[in-house]
mmCIF file of C-alpha atoms in Angstrom:
data_model
loop_
_atom_site.group_PDB
_atom_site.id
_atom_site.type_symbol
_atom_site.label_atom_id
_atom_site.label_comp_id
_atom_site.label_asym_id
_atom_site.label_seq_id
_atom_site.Cartn_x
_atom_site.Cartn_y
_atom_site.Cartn_z
ATOM 1 C CA MET A 26 132.390 138.959 46.569
ATOM 2 C CA ASN A 27 133.722 135.257 46.114
ATOM 3 C CA GLN A 28 137.318 136.511 46.529
ATOM 4 C CA THR A 29 136.389 138.152 49.763
ATOM 5 C CA ILE A 30 134.806 134.781 51.204
ATOM 6 C CA ILE A 31 137.724 132.869 50.058
ATOM 7 C CA LYS A 32 140.145 135.407 51.604
ATOM 8 C CA ARG A 33 138.131 135.227 54.948
ATOM 9 C CA LEU A 34 138.074 131.336 54.966
ATOM 10 C CA GLY A 35 141.833 131.225 54.335
ATOM 11 C CA ASN A 36 142.353 133.725 57.187
ATOM 12 C CA LEU A 37 140.435 131.455 59.456
ATOM 13 C CA LEU A 38 143.060 128.680 58.821
ATOM 14 C CA SER A 39 145.813 130.818 60.649
ATOM 15 C CA VAL A 40 147.440 129.504 63.553
ATOM 16 C CA LYS A 41 146.218 132.004 65.740
ATOM 17 C CA SER A 42 142.844 131.793 64.532
ATOM 18 C CA LEU A 43 142.745 127.884 65.053
ATOM 19 C CA VAL A 44 144.141 128.363 68.451
ATOM 20 C CA THR A 45 141.380 130.807 69.317
ATOM 21 C CA LEU A 46 138.655 128.536 67.812
ATOM 22 C CA THR A 47 139.892 125.451 69.641
ATOM 23 C CA LEU A 48 140.112 127.373 72.964
ATOM 24 C CA THR A 49 136.694 128.719 72.372
ATOM 25 C CA ALA A 50 135.069 125.398 71.840
ATOM 26 C CA VAL A 51 136.966 123.965 74.963
ATOM 27 C CA PHE A 52 135.719 127.029 76.975
ATOM 28 C CA ALA A 53 131.975 126.328 75.654
ATOM 29 C CA TYR A 54 132.404 122.575 76.530
ATOM 30 C CA MET A 55 133.665 123.404 80.095
ATOM 31 C CA ALA A 56 131.136 126.019 80.713
ATOM 32 C CA VAL A 57 128.263 123.507 79.726
ATOM 33 C CA ALA A 58 129.986 121.017 81.988
ATOM 34 C CA GLY A 59 130.557 123.545 84.834
ATOM 35 C CA THR A 60 134.231 122.822 85.182
ATOM 36 C CA ILE A 61 136.109 126.005 84.245
ATOM 37 C CA SER A 62 139.254 126.364 86.136
ATOM 38 C CA GLN A 63 140.622 129.847 87.267
ATOM 39 C CA ASP A 64 143.827 128.920 85.362
ATOM 40 C CA PHE A 65 141.957 128.204 82.111
ATOM 41 C CA MET A 66 140.014 131.426 82.428
ATOM 42 C CA THR A 67 143.265 133.290 82.745
ATOM 43 C CA VAL A 68 144.708 131.783 79.689
ATOM 44 C CA TYR A 69 141.371 132.140 77.616
ATOM 45 C CA ALA A 70 141.182 135.683 78.516
ATOM 46 C CA VAL A 71 144.846 136.570 77.513
ATOM 47 C CA VAL A 72 144.274 134.608 74.067
ATOM 48 C CA ILE A 73 141.209 136.353 73.373
ATOM 49 C CA ALA A 74 142.527 139.860 74.297
ATOM 50 C CA PHE A 75 145.553 139.297 72.081
ATOM 51 C CA TYR A 76 143.266 137.962 69.045
ATOM 52 C CA PHE A 77 141.023 140.903 69.248
ATOM 53 C CA GLY A 78 143.749 143.399 69.924
ATOM 54 C CA THR A 79 145.479 142.291 66.638
ATOM 55 C CA GLN A 80 142.338 142.374 64.780
ATOM 56 C CA SER A 81 141.390 145.790 65.979
ATOM 57 C CA GLN A 82 145.237 147.221 65.325
ATOM 58 C CA LYS A 83 144.939 145.624 61.676
ATOM 59 C CA VAL A 84 141.596 147.673 61.117
ATOM 60 C CA GLN A 85 143.099 150.865 62.521
ATOM 61 C CA ASP A 86 146.364 150.426 60.628
ATOM 62 C CA SER A 87 143.953 149.992 57.531
ATOM 63 C CA LEU A 88 142.039 152.940 58.218
ATOM 64 C CA ASP A 89 145.200 155.207 58.803
ATOM 65 C CA GLY A 90 146.757 153.716 55.676
ATOM 66 C CA LYS A 91 143.770 154.925 53.527
ATOM 67 C CA LYS A 92 143.653 158.245 55.253
ATOM 68 C CA ASN A 93 147.156 158.845 54.493
ATOM 69 C CA ASP A 94 146.990 157.497 50.991
ATOM 70 C CA ASN A 95 143.852 160.095 50.209
ATOM 71 C CA GLY A 96 145.304 163.158 51.967
#
């Protein structure tokens, strides 16, 4: 269990994750301040879509790999 936690924390330190977390913090700040611009929303939406798209693809690849290994 500790290895899983350490691996996940290590993954959070990747550049992609740091950029996503930083943009999310900026988005939260701008939402509270009420100053979200359309340009920022476009960039944020693209980054979030990319991040979750790659995460989803990793899960799918992992599931496909397990299916191919077992049968």
